[in-house]
CSV table of C-alpha atoms and ligand atoms in Angstrom, one decimal:
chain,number,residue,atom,x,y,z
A,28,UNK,CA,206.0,-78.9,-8.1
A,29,UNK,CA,207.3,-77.9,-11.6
A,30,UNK,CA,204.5,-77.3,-14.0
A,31,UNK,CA,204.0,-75.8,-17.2
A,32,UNK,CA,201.9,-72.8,-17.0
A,33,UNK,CA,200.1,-70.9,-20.5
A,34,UNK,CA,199.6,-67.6,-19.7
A,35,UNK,CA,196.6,-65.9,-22.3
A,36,UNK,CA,197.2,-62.2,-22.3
A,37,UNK,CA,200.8,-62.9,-20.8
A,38,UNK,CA,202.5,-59.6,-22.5
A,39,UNK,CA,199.9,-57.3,-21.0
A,40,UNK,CA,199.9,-55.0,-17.5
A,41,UNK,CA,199.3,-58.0,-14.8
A,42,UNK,CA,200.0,-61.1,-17.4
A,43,UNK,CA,203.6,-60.2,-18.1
A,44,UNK,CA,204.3,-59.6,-13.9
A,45,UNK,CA,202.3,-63.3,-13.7
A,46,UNK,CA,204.9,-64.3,-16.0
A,47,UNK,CA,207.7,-63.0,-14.4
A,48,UNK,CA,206.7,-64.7,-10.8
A,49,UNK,CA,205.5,-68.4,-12.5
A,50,UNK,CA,209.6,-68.1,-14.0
A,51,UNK,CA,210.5,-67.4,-10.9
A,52,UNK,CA,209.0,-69.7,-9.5
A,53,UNK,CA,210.5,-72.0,-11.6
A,54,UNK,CA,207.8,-72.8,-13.9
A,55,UNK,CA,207.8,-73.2,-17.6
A,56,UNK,CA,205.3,-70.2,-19.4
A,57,UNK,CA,203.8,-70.2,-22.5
A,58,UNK,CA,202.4,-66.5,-22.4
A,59,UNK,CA,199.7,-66.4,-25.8
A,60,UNK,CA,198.7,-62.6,-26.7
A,61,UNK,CA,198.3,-61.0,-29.6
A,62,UNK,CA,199.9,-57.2,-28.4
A,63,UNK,CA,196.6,-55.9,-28.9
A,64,UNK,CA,197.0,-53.5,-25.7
A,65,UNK,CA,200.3,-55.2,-24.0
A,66,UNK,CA,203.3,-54.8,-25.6
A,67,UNK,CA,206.4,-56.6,-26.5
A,68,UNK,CA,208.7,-54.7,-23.8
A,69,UNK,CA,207.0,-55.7,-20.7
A,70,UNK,CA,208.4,-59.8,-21.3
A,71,UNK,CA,211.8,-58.2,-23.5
A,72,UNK,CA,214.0,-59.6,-20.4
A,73,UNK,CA,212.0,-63.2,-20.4
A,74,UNK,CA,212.4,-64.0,-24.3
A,75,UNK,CA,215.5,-65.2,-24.3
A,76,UNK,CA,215.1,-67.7,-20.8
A,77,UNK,CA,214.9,-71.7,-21.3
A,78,UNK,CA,211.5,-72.0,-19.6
A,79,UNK,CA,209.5,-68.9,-21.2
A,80,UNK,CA,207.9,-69.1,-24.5
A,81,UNK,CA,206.6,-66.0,-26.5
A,82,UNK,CA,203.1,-66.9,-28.9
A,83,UNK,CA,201.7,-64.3,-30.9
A,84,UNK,CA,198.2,-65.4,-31.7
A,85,UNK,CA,194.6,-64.0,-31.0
A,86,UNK,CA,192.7,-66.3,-28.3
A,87,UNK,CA,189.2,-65.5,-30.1
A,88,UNK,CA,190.6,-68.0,-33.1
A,89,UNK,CA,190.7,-72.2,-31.4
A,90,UNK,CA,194.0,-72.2,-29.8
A,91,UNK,CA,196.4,-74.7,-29.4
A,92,UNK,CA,199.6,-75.6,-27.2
A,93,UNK,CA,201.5,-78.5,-28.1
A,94,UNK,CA,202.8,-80.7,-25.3
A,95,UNK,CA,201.9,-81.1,-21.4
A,96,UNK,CA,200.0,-77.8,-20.1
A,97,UNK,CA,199.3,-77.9,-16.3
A,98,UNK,CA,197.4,-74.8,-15.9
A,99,UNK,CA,196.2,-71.7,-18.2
A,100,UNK,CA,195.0,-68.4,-16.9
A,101,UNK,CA,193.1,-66.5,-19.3
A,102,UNK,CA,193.8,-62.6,-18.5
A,103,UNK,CA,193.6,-62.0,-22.7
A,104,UNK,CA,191.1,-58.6,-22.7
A,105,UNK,CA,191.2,-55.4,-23.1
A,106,UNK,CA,190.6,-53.9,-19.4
A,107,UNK,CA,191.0,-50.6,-19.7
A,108,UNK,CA,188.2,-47.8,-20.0
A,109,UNK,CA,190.1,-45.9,-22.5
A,110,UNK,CA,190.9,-49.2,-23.9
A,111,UNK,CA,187.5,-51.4,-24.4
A,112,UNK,CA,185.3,-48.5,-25.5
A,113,UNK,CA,188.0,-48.5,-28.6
A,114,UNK,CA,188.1,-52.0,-29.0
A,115,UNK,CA,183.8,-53.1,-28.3
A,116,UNK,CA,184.3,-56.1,-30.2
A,117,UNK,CA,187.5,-57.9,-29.7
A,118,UNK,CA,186.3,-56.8,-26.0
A,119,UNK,CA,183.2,-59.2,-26.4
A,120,UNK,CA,185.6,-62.1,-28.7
A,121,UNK,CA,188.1,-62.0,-26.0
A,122,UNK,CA,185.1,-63.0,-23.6
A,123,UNK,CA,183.7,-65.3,-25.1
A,124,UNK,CA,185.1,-66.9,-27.5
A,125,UNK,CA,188.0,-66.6,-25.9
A,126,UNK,CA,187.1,-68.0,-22.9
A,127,UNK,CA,185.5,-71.1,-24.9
A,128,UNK,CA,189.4,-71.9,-26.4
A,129,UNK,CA,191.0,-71.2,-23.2
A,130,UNK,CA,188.7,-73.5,-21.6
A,131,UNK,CA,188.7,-76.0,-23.9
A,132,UNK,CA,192.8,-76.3,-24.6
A,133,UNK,CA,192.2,-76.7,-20.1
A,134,UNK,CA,189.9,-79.6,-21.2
A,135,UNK,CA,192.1,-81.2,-23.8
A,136,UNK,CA,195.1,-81.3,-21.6
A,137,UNK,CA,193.5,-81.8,-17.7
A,138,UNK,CA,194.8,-78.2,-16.7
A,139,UNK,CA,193.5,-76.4,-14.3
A,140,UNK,CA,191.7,-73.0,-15.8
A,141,UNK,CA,191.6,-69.6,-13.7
A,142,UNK,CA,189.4,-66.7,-15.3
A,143,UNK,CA,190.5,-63.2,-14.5
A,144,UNK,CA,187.5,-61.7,-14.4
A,145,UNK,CA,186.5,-58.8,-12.6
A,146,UNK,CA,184.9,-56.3,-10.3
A,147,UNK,CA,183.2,-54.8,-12.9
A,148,UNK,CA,180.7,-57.5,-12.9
A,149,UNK,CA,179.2,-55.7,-10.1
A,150,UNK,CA,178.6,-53.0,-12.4
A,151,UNK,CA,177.4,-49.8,-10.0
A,152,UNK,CA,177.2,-51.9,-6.9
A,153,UNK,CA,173.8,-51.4,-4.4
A,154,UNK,CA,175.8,-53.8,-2.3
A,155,UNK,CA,179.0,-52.5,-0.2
A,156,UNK,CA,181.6,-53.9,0.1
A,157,UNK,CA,180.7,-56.5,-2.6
A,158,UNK,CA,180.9,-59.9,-1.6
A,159,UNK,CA,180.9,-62.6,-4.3
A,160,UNK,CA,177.0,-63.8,-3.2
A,161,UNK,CA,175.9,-60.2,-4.9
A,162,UNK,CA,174.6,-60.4,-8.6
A,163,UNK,CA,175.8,-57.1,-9.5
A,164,UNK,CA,173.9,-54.1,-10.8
A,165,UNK,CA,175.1,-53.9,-15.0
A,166,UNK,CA,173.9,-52.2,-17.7
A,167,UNK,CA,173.6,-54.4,-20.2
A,168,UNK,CA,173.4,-51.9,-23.0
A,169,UNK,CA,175.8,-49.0,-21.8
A,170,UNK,CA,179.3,-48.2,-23.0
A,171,UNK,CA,181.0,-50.3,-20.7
A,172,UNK,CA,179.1,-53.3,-21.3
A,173,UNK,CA,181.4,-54.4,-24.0
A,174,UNK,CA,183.5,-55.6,-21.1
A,175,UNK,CA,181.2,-56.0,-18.1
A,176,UNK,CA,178.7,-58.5,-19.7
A,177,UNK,CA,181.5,-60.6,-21.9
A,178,UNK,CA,182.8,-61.1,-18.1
A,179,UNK,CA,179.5,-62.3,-16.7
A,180,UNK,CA,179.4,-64.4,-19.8
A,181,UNK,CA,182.9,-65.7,-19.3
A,182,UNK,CA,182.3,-66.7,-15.8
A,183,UNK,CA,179.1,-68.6,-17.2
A,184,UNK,CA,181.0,-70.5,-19.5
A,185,UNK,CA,183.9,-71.1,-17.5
A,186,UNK,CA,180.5,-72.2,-14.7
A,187,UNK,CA,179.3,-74.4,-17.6
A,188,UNK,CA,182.2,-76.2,-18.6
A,189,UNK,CA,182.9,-77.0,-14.8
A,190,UNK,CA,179.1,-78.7,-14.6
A,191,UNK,CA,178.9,-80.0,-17.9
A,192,UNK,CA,182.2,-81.0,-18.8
A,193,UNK,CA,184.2,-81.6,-14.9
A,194,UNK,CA,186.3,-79.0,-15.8
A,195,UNK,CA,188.8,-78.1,-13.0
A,196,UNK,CA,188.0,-74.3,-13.3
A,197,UNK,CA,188.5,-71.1,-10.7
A,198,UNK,CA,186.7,-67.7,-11.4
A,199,UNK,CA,188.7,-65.0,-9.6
A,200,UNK,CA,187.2,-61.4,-9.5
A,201,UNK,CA,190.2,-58.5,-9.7
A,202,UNK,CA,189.9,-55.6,-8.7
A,203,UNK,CA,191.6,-52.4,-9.4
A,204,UNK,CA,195.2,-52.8,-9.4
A,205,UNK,CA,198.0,-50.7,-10.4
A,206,UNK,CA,201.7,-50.6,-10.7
A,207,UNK,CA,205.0,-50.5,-13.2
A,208,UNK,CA,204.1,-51.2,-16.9
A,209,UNK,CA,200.9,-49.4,-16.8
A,210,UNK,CA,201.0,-47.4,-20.6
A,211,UNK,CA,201.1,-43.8,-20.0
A,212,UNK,CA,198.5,-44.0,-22.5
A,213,UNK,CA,196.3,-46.7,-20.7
A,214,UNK,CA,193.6,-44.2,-19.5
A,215,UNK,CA,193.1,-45.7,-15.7
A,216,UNK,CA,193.5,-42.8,-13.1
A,217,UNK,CA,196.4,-44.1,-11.6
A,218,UNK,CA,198.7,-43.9,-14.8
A,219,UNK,CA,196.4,-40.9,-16.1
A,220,UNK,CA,197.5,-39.0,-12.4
A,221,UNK,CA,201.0,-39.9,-12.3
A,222,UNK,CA,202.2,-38.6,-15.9
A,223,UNK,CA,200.1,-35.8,-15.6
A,224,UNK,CA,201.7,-34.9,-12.4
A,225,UNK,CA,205.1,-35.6,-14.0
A,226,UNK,CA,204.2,-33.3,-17.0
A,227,UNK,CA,203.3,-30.6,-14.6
A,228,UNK,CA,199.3,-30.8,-16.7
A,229,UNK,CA,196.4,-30.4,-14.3
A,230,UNK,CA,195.1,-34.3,-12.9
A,231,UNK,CA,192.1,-35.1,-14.6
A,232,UNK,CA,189.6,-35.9,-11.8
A,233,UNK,CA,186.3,-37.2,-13.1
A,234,UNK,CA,183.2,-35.5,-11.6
A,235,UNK,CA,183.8,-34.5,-8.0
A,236,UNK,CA,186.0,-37.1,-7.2
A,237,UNK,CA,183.8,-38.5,-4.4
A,238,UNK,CA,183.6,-41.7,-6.1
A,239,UNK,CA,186.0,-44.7,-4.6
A,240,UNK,CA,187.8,-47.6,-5.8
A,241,UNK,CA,189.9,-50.2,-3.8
A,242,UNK,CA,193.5,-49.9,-5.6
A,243,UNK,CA,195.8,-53.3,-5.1
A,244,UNK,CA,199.3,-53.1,-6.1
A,245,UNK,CA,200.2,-55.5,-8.5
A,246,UNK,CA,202.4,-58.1,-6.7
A,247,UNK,CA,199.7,-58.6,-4.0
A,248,UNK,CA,197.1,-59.4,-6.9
A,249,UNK,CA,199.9,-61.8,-8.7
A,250,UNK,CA,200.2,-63.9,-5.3
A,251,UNK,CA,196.7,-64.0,-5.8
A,252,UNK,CA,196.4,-65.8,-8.7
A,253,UNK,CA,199.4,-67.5,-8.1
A,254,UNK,CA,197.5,-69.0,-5.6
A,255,UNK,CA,194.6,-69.8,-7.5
A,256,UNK,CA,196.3,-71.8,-9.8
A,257,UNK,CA,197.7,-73.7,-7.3
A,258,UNK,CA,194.2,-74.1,-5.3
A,259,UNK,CA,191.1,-76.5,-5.8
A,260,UNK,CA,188.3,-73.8,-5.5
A,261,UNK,CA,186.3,-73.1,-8.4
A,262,UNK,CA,185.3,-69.5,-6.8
A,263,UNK,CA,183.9,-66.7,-7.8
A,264,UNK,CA,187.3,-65.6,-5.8
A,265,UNK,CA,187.3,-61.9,-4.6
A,266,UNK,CA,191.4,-60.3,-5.4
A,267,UNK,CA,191.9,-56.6,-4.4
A,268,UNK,CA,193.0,-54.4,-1.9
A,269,UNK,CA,189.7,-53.6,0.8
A,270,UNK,CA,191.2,-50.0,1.9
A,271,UNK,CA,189.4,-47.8,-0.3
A,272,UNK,CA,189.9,-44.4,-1.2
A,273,UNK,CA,188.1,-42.0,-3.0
A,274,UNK,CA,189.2,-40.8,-6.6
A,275,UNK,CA,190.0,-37.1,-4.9
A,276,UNK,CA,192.2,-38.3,-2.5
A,277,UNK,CA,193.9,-40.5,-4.7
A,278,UNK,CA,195.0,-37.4,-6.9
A,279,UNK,CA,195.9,-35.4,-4.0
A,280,UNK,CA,198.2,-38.5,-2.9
A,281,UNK,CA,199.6,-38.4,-6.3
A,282,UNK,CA,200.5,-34.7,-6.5
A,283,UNK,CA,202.1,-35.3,-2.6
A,284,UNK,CA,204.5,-38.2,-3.7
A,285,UNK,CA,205.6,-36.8,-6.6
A,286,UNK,CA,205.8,-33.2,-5.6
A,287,UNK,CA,204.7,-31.7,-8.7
A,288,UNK,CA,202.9,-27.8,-8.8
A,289,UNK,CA,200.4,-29.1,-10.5
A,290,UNK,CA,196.5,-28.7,-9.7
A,291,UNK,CA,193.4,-30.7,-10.2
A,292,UNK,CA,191.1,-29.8,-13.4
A,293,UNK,CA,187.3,-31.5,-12.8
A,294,UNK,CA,186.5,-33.3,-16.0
A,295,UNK,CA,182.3,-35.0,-16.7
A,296,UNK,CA,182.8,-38.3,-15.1
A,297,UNK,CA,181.8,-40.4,-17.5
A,298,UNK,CA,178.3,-42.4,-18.1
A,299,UNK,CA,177.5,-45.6,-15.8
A,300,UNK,CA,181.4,-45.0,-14.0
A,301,UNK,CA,180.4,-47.1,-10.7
A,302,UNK,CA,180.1,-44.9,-7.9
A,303,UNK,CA,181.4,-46.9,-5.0
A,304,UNK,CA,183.6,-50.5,-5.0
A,305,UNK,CA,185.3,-52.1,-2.6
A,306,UNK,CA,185.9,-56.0,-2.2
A,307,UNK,CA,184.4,-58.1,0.6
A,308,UNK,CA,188.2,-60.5,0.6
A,309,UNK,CA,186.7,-62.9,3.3
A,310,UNK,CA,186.4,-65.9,0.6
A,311,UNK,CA,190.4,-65.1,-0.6
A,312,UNK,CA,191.1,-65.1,3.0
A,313,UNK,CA,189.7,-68.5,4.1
A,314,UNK,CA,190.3,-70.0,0.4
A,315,UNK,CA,193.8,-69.3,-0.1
A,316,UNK,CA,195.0,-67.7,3.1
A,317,UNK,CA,195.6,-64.1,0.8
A,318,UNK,CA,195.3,-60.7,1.9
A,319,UNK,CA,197.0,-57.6,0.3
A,320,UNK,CA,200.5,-56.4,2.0
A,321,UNK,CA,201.6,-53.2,0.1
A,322,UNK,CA,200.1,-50.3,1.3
A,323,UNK,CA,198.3,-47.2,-1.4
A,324,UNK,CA,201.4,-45.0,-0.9
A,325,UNK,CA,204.2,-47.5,-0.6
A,326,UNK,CA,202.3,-48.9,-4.2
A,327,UNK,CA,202.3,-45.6,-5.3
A,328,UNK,CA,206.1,-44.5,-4.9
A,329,UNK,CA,207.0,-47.7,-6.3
A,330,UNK,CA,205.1,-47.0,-9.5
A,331,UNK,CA,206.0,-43.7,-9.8
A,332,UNK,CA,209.7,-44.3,-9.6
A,333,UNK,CA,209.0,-47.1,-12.5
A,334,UNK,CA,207.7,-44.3,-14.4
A,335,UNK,CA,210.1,-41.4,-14.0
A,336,UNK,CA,213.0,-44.6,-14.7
A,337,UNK,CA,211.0,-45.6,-17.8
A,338,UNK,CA,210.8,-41.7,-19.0
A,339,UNK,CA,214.3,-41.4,-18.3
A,340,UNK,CA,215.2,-44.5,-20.3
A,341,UNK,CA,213.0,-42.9,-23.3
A,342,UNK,CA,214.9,-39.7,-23.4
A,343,UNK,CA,218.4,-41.1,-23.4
A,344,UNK,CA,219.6,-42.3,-27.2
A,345,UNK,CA,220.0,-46.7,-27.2
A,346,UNK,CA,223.9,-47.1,-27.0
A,347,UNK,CA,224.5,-44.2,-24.7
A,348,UNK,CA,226.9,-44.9,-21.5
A,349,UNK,CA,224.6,-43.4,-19.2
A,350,UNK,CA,220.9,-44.9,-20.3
A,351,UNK,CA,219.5,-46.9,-17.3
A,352,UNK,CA,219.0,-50.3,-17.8
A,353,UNK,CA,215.1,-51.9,-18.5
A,354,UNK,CA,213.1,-50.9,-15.9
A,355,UNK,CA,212.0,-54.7,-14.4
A,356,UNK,CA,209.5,-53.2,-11.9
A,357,UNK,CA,209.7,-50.4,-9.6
A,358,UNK,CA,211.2,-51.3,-5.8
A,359,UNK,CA,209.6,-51.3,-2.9
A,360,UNK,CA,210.4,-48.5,-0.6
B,406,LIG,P1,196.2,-55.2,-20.3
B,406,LIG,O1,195.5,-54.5,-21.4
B,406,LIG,O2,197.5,-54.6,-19.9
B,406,LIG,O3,196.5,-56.7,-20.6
B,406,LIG,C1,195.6,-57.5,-21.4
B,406,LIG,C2,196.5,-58.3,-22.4
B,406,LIG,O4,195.6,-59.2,-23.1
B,406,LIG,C3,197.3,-57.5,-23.4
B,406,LIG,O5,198.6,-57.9,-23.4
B,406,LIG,C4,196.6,-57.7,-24.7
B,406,LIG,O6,197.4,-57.5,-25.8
B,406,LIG,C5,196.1,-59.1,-24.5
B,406,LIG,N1,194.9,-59.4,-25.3
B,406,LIG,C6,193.8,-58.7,-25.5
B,406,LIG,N2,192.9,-59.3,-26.3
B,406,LIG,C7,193.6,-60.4,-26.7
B,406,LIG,C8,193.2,-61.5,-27.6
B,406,LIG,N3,192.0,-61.5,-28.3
B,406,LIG,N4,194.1,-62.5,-27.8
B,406,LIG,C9,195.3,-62.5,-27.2
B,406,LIG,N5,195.7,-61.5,-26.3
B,406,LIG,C10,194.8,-60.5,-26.1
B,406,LIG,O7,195.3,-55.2,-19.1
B,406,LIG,P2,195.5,-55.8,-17.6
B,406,LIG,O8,195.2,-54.6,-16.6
B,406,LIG,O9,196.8,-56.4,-17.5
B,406,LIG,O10,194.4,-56.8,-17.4
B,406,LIG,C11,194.6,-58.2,-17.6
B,406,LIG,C12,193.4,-59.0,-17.3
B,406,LIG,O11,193.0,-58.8,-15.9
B,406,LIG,C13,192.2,-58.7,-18.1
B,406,LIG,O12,191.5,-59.9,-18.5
B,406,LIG,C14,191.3,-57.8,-17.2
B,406,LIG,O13,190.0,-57.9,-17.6
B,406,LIG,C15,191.7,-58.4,-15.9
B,406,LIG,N6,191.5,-57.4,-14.8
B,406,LIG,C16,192.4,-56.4,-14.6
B,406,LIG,C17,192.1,-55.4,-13.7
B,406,LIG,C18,193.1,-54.3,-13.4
B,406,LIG,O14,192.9,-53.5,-12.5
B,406,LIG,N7,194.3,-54.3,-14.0
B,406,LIG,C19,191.0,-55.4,-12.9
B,406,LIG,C20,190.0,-56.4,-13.2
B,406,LIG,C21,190.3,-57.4,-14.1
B,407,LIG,N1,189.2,-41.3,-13.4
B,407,LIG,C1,189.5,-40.0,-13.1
B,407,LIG,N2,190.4,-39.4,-13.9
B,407,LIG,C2,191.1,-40.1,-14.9
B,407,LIG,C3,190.8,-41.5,-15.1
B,407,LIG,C4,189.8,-42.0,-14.3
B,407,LIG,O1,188.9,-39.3,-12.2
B,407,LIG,O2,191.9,-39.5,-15.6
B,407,LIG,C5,188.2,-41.9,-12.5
B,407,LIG,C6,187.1,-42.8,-13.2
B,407,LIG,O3,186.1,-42.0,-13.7
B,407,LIG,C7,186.7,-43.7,-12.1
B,407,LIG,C8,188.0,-43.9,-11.3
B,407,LIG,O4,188.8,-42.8,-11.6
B,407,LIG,O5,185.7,-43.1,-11.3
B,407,LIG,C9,188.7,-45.2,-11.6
B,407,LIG,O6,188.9,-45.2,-13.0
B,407,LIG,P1,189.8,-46.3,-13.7
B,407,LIG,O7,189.6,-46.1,-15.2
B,407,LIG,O8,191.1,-46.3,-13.2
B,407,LIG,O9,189.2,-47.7,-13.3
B,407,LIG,P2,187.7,-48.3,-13.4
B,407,LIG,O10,186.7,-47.2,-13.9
B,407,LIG,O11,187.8,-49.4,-14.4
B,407,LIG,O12,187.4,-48.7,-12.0
């Protein structure tokens, strides 16, 4: 069925691939962000088609969409490290008050709402895998709590608004996923590793790189909440890849794909960094027939050509007969 789709956070990393699948899909977007950390060029190639629609406006001021709305997903937050520890604040309004106007425009207009929240409200986990029964081990006062606890309270709200209110709302829990558009600036290992590689600089491995994470590529998690939206359950909804892989043997995969002479430089990991994570996916299996299809290194080479094609596009003047054309998202190989 055709439906008309608001995507909150729509110009960011994984908002502006959502937007490119719901188009394709042939669904008519709304993406809503206000370029806080996305950025105009990763939805350049959707502005000008009939059934996408570009707002600039900050979701922690009451929101509004005029005509029919079918569904919203509300990815509008900061979600990187590097990213939230900059922005504490509009880290804690995106999540909440946020939340409240995504939920409520959901309300006004009988859309469905789907939270992107995430594995980080499992905070250091004493549970693994993590399975969505766990309550999560978060410190509520640490540097990353900024983001951690204005996901717990987001998922209480959207919880809320479901009891209170009947609200037709799904939590879904990402996990750590990667791929094209990623800022070389974004501060995430997988982006940190690749243009450091590219650079020839040392990869910046936090502590001794024993600690793991569960990396999805970015189509896989997009299916996800493609299917989420087009679901009944209200979650919590585990997304992510369950082959984990420690942060080591993520830079060594790194150095191998892209072939570069550079080495590893051990950095302090940094304070309350979870140790372990890795996502129990039974629920995503059983609730929306999902599981993850791209592989770490397949995800990898894909992202990596996006970025060397992006770098190349940078360094060739607008105008000139040989610039490639917008990188749209790396292939496959
Ligand atoms: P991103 O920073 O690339 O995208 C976030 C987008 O939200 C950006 O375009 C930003 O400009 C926009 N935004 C931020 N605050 C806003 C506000 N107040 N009003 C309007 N727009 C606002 O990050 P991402 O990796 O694409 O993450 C998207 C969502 O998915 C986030 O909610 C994040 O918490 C969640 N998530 C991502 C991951 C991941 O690994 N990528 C993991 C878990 C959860
Ligand atoms: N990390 C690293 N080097 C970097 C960036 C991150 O070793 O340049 C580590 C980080 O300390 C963490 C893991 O890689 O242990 C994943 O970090 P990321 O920021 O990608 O995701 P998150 O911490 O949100 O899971």
């Amino acid at each position: 069925m055709r439906t008309r789709i608001v995507v909150l956070g729509g110009a960011g990393f994984l908002g502006s691939h959502l937007c490119d699948r719901l188009v394709g899909d042939r669904h008519e977007v709304v993406c809503v962000d206000n370029l806080s950390t996305g950025s105009p060029t990763n939805i350049e190639h959707l502005l000008g088609a009939a059934d996408f629609t570009f707002v600039e406006a900050d979701v922690a001021l009451p929101l509004e969409i005029a005509g029919r709305v079918d569904a919203v997903l509300h990815l509008a937050s900061p979600a990187s490290p590097a990213d939230y520890l900059r922005l504490p604040l509009e880290t804690l309004r995106a999540g909440s008050l946020g939340t409240f106007h995504g939920l409520e425009l959901a309300l006004r207009k009988d859309a469905r709402f789907v939270l992107a929240s995430t594995s980080e409200v499992y905070g250091d986990p004493t549970e693994h895998p993590q399975p969505e029964s766990y309550w999560g081990n978060v410190n509520p006062v640490g540097p990353r709590s900024c983001y951690d606890e204005a996901k717990r309270f987001a998922e209480a709200a959207t919880t809320a608004y479901r009891g209170a209110l009947g609200g037709n709302t799904c939590i879904v829990r990402i996990f750590n996923t990667y791929g094209p558009r990623m800022r070389p600036g974004d501060g995430r290992a997988i982006p940190n590793f690749i243009h450091q590689a590219l650079r020839g600089e040392p990869l910046t491995v936090a502590g001794d790189g024993r600690q793991t994470r569960s990396f999805c590529y970015v189509d896989d998690l997009v299916d996800g909440l493609v299917r989420a939206v087009h679901g009944t359950t209200a979650g919590p909804v585990n997304l992510g890849n369950p082959v984990e892989t420690t942060i080591i043997e993520l830079a060594e995969l790194v150095r191998r794909i892209t072939g570069t002479a550079s080495g590893i430089a051990f950095v302090p990991r940094p304070q309350d960094d979870p140790y372990v994570r890795r996502p129990d996916i039974s629920r995503a299996r059983a609730e929306f027939g999902w599981q993850p299809g791209v592989d770490l290194e397949a995800g990898l080479a894909a992202t990596v050509a996006w970025v060397e094609q992006s770098l190349a596009r940078a360094a060739v003047p607008a105008g000139a007969p040989d610039r490639p054309t917008t990188p749209r998202g790396g292939e496959l190989r």
